[in-house]
Tab-separated table of C-alpha atoms in Angstrom:
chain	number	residue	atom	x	y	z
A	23	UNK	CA	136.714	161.862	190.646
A	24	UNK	CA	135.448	162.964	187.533
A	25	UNK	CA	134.229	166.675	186.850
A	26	UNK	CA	130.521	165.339	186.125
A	27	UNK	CA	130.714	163.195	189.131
A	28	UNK	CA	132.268	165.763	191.091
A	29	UNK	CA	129.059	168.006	189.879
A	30	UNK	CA	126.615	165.665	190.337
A	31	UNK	CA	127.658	165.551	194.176
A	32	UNK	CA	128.159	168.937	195.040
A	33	UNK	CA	124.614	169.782	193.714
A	34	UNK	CA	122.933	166.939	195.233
A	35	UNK	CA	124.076	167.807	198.433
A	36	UNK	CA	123.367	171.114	198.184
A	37	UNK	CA	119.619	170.279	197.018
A	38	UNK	CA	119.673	168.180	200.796
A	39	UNK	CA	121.200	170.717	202.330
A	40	UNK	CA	118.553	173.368	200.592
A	41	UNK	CA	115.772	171.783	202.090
A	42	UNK	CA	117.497	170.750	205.478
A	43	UNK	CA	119.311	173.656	206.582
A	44	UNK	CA	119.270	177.655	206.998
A	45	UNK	CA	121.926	180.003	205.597
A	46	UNK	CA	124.062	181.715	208.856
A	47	UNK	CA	122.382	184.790	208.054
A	48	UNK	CA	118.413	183.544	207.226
A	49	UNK	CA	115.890	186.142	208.632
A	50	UNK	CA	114.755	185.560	212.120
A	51	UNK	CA	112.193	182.802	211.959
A	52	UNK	CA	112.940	180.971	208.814
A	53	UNK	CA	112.226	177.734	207.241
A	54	UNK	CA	113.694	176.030	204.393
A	55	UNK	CA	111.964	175.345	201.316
A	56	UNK	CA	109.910	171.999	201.253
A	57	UNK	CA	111.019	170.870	198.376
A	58	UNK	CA	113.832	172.077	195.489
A	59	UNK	CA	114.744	171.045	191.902
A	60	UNK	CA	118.416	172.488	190.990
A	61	UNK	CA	120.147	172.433	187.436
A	62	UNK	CA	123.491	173.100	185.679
A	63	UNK	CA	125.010	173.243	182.529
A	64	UNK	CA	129.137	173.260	182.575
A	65	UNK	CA	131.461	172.576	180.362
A	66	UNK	CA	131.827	169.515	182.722
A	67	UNK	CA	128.184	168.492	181.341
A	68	UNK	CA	124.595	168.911	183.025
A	69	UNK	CA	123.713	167.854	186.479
A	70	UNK	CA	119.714	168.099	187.878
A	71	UNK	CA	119.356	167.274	191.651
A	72	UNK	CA	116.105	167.216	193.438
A	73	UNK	CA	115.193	166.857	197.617
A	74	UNK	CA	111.880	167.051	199.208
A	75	UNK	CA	108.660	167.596	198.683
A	76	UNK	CA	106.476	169.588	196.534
A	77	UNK	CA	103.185	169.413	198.340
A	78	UNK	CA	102.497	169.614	202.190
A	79	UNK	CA	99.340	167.894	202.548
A	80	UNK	CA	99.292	164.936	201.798
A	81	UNK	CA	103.106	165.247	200.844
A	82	UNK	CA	104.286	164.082	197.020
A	83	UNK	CA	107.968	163.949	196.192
A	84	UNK	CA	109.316	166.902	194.213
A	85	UNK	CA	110.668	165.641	190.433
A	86	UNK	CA	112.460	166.930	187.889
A	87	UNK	CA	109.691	166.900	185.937
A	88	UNK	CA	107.641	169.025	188.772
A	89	UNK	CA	106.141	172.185	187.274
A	90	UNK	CA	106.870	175.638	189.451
A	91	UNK	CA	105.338	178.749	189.471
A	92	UNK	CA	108.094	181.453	187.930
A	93	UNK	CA	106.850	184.496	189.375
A	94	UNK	CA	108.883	187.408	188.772
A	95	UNK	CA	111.071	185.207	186.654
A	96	UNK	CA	108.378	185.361	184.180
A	97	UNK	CA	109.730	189.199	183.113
A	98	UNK	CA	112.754	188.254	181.347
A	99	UNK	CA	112.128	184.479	180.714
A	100	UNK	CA	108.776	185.671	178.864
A	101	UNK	CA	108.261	189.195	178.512
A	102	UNK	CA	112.298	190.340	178.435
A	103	UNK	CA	113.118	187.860	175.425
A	104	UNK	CA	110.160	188.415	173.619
A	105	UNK	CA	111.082	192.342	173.790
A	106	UNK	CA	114.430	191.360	172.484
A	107	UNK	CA	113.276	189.843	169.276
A	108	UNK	CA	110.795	192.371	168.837
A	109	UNK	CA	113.433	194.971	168.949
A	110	UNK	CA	115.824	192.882	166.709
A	111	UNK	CA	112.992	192.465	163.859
A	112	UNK	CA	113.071	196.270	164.126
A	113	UNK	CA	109.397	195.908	164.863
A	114	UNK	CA	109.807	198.046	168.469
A	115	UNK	CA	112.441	200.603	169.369
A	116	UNK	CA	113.790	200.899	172.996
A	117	UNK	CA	113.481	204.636	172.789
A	118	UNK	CA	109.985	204.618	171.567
A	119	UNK	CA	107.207	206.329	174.002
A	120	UNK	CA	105.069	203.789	175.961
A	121	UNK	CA	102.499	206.186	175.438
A	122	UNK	CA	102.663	206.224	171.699
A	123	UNK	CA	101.749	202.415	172.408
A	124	UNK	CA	99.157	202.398	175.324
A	125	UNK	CA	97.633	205.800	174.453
A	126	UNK	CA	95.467	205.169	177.675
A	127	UNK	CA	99.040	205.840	179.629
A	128	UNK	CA	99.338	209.734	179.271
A	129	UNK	CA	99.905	213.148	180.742
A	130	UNK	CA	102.373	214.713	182.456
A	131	UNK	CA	105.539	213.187	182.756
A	132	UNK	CA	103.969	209.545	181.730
A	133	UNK	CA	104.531	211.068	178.206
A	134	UNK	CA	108.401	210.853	178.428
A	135	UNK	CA	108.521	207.116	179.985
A	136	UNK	CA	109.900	204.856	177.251
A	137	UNK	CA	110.020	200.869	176.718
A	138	UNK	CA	113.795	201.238	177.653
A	139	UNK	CA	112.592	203.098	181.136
A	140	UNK	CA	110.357	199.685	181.786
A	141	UNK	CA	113.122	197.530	181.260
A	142	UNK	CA	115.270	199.235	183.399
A	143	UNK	CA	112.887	200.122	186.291
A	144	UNK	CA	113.378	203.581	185.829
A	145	UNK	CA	109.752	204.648	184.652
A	146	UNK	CA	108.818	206.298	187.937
A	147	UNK	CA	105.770	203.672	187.343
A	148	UNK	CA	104.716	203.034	190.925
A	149	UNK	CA	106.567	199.319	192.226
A	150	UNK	CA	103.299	197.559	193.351
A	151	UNK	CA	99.215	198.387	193.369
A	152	UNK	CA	96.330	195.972	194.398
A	153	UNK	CA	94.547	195.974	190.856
A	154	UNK	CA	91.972	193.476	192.130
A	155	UNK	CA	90.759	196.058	194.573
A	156	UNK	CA	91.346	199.146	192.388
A	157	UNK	CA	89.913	197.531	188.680
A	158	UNK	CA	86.217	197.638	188.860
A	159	UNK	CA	85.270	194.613	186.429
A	160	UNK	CA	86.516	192.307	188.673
A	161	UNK	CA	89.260	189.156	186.633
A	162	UNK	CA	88.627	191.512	183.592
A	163	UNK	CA	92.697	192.537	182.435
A	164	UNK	CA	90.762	195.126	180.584
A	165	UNK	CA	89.649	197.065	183.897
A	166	UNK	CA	92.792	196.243	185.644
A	167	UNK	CA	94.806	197.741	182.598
A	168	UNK	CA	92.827	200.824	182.848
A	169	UNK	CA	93.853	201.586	186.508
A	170	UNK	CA	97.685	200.408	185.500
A	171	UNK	CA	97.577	203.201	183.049
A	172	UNK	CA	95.427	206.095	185.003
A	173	UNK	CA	97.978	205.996	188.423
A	174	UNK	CA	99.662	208.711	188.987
A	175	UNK	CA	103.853	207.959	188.780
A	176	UNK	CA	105.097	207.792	191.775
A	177	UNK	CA	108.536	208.906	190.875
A	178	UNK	CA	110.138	211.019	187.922
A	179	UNK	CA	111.101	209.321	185.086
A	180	UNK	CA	114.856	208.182	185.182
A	181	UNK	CA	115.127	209.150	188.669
A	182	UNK	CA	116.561	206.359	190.157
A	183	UNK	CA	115.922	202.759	190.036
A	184	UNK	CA	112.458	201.252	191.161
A	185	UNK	CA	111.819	197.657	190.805
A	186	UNK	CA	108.048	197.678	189.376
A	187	UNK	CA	105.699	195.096	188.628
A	188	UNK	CA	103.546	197.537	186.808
A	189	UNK	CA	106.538	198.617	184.778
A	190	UNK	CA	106.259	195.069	182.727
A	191	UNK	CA	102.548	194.651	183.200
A	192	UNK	CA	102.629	197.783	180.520
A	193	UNK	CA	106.014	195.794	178.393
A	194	UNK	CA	103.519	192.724	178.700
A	195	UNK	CA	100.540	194.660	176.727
A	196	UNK	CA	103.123	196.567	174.326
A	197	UNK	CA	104.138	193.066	173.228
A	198	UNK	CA	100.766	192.465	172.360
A	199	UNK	CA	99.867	195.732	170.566
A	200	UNK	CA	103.181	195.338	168.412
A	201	UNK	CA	102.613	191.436	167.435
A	202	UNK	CA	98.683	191.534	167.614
A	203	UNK	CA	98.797	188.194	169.063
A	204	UNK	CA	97.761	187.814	172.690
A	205	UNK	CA	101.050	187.606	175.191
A	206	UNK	CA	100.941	183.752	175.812
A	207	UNK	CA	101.160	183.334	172.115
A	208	UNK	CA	103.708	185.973	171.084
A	209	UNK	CA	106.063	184.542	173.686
A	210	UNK	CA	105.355	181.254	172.496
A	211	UNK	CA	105.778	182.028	168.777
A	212	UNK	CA	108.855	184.540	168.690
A	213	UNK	CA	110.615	182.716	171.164
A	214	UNK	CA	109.885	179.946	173.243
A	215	UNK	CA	108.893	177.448	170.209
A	216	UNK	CA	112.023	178.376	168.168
A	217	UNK	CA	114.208	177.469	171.236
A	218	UNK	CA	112.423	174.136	172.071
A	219	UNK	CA	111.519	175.579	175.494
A	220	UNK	CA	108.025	174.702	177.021
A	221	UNK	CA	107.682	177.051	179.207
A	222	UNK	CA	103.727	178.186	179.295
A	223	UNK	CA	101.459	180.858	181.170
A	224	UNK	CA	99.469	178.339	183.485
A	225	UNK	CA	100.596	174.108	184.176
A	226	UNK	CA	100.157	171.733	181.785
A	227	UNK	CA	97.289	169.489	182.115
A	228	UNK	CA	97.896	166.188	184.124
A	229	UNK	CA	101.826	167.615	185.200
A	230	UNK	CA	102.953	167.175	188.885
A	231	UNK	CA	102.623	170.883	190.227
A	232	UNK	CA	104.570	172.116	192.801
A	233	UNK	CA	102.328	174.137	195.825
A	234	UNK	CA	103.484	177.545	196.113
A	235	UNK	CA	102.178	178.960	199.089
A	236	UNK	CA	99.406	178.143	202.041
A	237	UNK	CA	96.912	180.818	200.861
A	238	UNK	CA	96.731	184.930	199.914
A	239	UNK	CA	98.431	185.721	203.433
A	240	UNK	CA	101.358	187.139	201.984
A	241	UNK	CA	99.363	189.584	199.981
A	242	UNK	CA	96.736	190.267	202.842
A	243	UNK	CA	100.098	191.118	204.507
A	244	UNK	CA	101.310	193.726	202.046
A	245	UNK	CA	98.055	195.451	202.489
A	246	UNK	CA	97.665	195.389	206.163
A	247	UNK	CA	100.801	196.812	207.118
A	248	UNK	CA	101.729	198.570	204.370
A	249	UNK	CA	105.055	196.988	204.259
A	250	UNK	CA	107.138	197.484	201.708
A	251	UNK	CA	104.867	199.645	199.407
A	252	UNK	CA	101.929	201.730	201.499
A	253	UNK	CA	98.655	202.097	199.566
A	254	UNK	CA	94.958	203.163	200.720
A	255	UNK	CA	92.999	199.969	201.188
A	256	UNK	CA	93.544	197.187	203.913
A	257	UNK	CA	92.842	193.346	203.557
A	258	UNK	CA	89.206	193.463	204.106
A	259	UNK	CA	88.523	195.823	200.982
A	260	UNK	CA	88.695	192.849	199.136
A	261	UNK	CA	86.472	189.233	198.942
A	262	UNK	CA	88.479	187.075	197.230
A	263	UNK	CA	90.964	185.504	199.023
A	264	UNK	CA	91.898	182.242	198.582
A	265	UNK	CA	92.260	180.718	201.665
A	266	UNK	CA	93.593	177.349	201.084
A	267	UNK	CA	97.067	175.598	199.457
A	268	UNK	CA	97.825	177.292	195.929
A	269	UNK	CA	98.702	174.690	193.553
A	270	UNK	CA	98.280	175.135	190.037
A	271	UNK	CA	97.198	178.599	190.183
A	272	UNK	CA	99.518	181.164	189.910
A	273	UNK	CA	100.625	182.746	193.219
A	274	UNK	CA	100.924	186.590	192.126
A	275	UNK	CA	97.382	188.057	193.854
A	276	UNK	CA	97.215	190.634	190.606
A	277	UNK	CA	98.155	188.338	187.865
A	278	UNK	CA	95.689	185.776	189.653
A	279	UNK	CA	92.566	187.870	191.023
A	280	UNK	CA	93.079	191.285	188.154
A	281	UNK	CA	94.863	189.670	184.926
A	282	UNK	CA	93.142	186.261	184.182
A	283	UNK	CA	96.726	184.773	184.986
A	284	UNK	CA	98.289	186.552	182.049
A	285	UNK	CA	101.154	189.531	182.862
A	286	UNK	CA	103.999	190.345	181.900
A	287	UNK	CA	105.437	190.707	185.253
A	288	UNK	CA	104.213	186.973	186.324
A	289	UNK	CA	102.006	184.317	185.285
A	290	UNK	CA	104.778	181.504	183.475
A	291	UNK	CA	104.885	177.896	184.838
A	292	UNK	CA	107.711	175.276	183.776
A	293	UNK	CA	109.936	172.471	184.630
A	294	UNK	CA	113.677	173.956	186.020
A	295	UNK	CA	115.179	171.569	183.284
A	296	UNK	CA	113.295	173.599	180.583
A	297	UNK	CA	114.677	176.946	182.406
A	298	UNK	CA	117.959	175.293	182.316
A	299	UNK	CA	117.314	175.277	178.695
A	300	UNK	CA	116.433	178.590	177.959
A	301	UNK	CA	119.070	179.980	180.295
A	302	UNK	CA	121.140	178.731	178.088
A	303	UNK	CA	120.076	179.485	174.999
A	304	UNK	CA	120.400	183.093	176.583
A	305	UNK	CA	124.148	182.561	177.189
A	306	UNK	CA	124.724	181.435	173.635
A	307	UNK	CA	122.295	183.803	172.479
A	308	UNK	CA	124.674	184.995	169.599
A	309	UNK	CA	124.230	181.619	167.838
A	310	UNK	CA	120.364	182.408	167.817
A	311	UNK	CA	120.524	185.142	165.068
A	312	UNK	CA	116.846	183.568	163.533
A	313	UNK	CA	115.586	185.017	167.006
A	314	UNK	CA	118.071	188.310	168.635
A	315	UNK	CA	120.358	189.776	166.883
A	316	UNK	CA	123.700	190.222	168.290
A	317	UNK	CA	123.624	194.270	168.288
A	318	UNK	CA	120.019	193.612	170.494
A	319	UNK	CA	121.737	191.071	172.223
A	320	UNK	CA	124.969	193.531	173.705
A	321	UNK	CA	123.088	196.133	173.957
A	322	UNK	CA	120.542	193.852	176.159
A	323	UNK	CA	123.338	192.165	177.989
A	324	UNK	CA	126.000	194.891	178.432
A	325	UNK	CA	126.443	198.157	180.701
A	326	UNK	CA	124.112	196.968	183.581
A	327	UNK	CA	122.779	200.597	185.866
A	328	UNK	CA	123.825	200.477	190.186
A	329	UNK	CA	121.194	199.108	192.191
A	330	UNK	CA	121.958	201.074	195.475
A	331	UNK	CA	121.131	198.409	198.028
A	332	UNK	CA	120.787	195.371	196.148
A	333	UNK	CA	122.681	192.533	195.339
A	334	UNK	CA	122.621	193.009	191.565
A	335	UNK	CA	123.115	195.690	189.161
A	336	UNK	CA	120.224	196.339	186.625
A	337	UNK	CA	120.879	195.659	182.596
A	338	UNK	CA	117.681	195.724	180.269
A	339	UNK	CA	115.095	193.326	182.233
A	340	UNK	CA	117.850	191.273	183.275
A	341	UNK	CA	119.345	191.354	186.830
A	342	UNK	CA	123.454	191.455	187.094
A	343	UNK	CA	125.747	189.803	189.562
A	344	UNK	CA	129.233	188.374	189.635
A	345	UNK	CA	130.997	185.066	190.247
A	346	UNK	CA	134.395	184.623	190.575
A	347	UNK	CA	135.748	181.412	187.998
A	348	UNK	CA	139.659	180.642	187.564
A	349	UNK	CA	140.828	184.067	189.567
A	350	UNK	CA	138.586	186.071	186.790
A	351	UNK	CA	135.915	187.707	187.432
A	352	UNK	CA	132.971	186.763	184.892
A	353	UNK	CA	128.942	188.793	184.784
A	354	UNK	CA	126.444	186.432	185.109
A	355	UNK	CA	122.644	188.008	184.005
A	356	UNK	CA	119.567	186.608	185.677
A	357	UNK	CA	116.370	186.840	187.419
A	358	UNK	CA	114.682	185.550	190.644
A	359	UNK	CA	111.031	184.690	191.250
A	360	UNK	CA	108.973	185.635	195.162
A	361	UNK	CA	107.862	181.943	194.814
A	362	UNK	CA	111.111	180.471	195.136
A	363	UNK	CA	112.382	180.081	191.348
A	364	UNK	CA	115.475	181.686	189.643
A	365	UNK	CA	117.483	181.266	186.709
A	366	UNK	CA	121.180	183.027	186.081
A	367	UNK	CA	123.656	182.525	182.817
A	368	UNK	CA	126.874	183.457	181.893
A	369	UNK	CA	126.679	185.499	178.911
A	370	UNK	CA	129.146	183.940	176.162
A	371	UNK	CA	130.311	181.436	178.301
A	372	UNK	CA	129.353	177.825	179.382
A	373	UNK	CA	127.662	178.665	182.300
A	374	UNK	CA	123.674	178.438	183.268
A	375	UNK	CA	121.614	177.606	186.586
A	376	UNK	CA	117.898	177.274	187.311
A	377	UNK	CA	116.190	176.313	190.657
A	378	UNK	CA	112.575	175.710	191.705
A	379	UNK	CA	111.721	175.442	195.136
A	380	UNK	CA	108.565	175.997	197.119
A	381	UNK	CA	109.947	178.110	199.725
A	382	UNK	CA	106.828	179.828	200.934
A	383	UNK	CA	104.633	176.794	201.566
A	384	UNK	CA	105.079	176.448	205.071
A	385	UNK	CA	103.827	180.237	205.535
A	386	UNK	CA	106.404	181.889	207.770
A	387	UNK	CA	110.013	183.777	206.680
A	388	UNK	CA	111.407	182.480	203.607
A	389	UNK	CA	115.216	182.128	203.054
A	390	UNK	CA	115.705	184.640	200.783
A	391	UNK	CA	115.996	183.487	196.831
A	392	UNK	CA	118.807	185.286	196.421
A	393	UNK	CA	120.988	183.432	198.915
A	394	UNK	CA	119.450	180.512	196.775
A	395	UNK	CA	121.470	181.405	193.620
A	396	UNK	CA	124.290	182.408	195.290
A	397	UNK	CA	124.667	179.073	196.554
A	398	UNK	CA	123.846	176.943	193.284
A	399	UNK	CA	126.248	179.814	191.268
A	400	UNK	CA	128.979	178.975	193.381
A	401	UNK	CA	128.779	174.918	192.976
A	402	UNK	CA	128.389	175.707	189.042
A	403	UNK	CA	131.322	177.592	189.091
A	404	UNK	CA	133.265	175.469	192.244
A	405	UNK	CA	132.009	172.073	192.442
A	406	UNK	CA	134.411	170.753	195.082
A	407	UNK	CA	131.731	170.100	197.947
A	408	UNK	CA	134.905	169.985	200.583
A	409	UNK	CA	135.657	173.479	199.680
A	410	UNK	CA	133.453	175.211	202.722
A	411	UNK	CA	131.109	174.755	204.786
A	412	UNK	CA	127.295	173.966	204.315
A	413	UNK	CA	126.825	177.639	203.374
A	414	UNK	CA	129.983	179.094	202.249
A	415	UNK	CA	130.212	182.876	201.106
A	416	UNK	CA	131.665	182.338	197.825
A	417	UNK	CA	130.591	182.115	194.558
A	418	UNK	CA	127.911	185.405	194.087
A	419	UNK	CA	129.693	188.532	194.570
A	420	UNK	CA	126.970	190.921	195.662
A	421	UNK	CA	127.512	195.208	195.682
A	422	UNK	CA	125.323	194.636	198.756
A	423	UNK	CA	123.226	193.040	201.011
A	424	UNK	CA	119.622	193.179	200.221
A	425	UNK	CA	116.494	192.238	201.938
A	426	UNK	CA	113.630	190.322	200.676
A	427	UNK	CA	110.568	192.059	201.120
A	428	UNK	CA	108.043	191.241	199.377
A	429	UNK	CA	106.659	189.761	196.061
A	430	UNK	CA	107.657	193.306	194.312
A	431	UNK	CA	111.305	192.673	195.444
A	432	UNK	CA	112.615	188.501	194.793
């Protein structure tokens, strides 16, 4: 059997198997995704496999050309990149103060936060905060901005690692005050145009869209039991719920109800064979020296911060794992998305993955996305599908097990 044969199968079965079965070690309750798109690009070639659904009711086949939500992948496959040639025009410096940027964002220690604290989650900016309760002019970013920049931190600057959704909400607007151009069209522009990658904030008109979850519950849930990030208000402080299937909207409740669907932190739709593409791009990202340089790109890619308690290690917007390929042990950088989308690369190599499943449609426990990559990473880097079993430990080395929370922790 051929490698690219050999690929083909392993991923196709694992796209049934995706949809089908439950990892040994699924939270109590779980279902499967309803549907999932897989991709990956080897040096045995480029394999795409697709199973289920990507609507409920009435139920449509998921495609390769289906659409997904990103979510949280959105913050390096938009805002992270976009950053990165910013930094490599010499147009923004890591080191520079977020508050000589967003003057709105000052006092106290808020005055010593820099862009490089927001990429690393090290701001002390708070993780998660209903803006659609807080902002007062309603889907106005403007008012939702304001509150973003008047809470209080929650932590000290640099004082240890918190994941933060407001953290690129603010990298989101600096990319905007540097380029002058409004975030869907600086992404666009610097980056995403160059590469050939159509990836967009919002669907495409006419595309097959994949549903991403029943309604709001999982943010009414947040609020209500304060679980993982407590904050003053409950569900009913807030009217606008949706309270049917979310398809073509995007999922995130702040990006959606607070930001006009434009964030930093969320808001990008796009096929997984376009986040194949840009994935990558990323890996051979020194033969892109029109767009990063190669000193941005190390000093993006390299010397990734401990994540106590997590199952990656944190480099500048990008997320850090593992894999283990010929006996050597290779990084692979990355991201994951609430909704059920994640993309990973090996940096300088000939390794990239991107999924898109719908994993929180049926509205109870998810599998996490995290167990997701782990298992396309391992047939990337081990095709053989007679190796193990359906879900075999190997491939994504992890420091250590971590939960999936919430939307502010993918």
């Amino acid at each position: 059997m051929t490698g690219r044969t050999s690929l083909d199968r392993a991923l196709q079965e694992l796209a049934v198997r995706v949809v089908h079965d439950l990892p040994v070690d699924a939270p109590t309750g779980a279902v499967p995704p309803v549907g999932a798109v897989l991709a990956v690009h080897t040096p045995a070639g480029e394999s795409v496999a697709v199973a289920g659904d990507r609507t409920l009711e009435p139920a449509a086949p998921m495609t390769p050309d289906t659409v997904h939500d990103l979510a949280s992948v959105t913050k390096v496959a938009a805002t992270t990149v976009t950053v990165m040639r910013l930094v490599s025009e010499g147009l923004l410096s890591l080191d520079r103060s977020v508050t000589s940027l967003l003057p709105g964002f000052a006092g106290g220690y808020k005055d010593d936060v820099t862009v490089r604290d927001l990429l690393e989650h090290r701001s002390g900016m708070a993780e998660w905060w209903p803006l659609y309760i807080s902002a007062s002019g309603g889907q106005v970013p403007e008012s939702a901005h304001d509150v973003v920049d008047r809470l209080a931190l929650r932590y000290a600057p640099r004082s240890g690692h918190h994941y933060s959704d407001l953290g690129f909400v603010q990298l989101g607007r600096i990319v905007s005050v540097v380029t002058g151009l409004p975030l869907p069209e600086a992404v666009r522009t610097l980056v995403l145009d160059p590469l050939g990658v159509d990836l967009r904030y919002g669907p495409p008109a006419g595309a097959p869209v994949a549903a991403s979850g029943p309604d709001d519950r999982v943010e009414q849930a947040m609020l209500d039991s304060g679980t993982p990030y407590p904050v003053p208000f409950s569900s009913a402080d807030f009217a606008g719920w949706r309270t049917g299937t979310i398809q073509g909207q995007v999922h995130d409740g702040n990006t959606f109800h607070a930001l006009g669907g434009v964030s930093g932190h969320a808001g990008l739709f796009g096929t997984v064979g376009d986040l194949l593409r840009l994935a990558v791009a990323l890996a051979h990202a020194h033969d892109h020296g029109a767009i990063w340089s190669s000193a941005v790109v190390e000093e993006f890619m390299a010397s990734p911060r401990p994540v106590p308690a997590r199952s990656w290690n944190q480099a500048l917007g990008f997320r850090h794992y593992w894999v283990r390929l010929d006996g050597r042990r290779i990084e692979v950088l990355g991201h994951t998305g609430f909704v059920g989308a994640a993309m990973a690369f090996v940096p300088g190599g000939d390794v990239a993955v991107a999924l898109g499943t719908n994993r929180l449609l049926r509205g109870r426990p998810p599998v996490p996305v995290e167990e997701l990559l782990h298992q396309i990473l391992r047939v990337a880097t081990d095709p053989d599908p007679d190796a193990a079993g359906p879900h075999p430990p190997g491939g994504l080395r992890p420091s250590s097990p971590a939960p999936d929370l919430s939307r502010g922790t993918p």
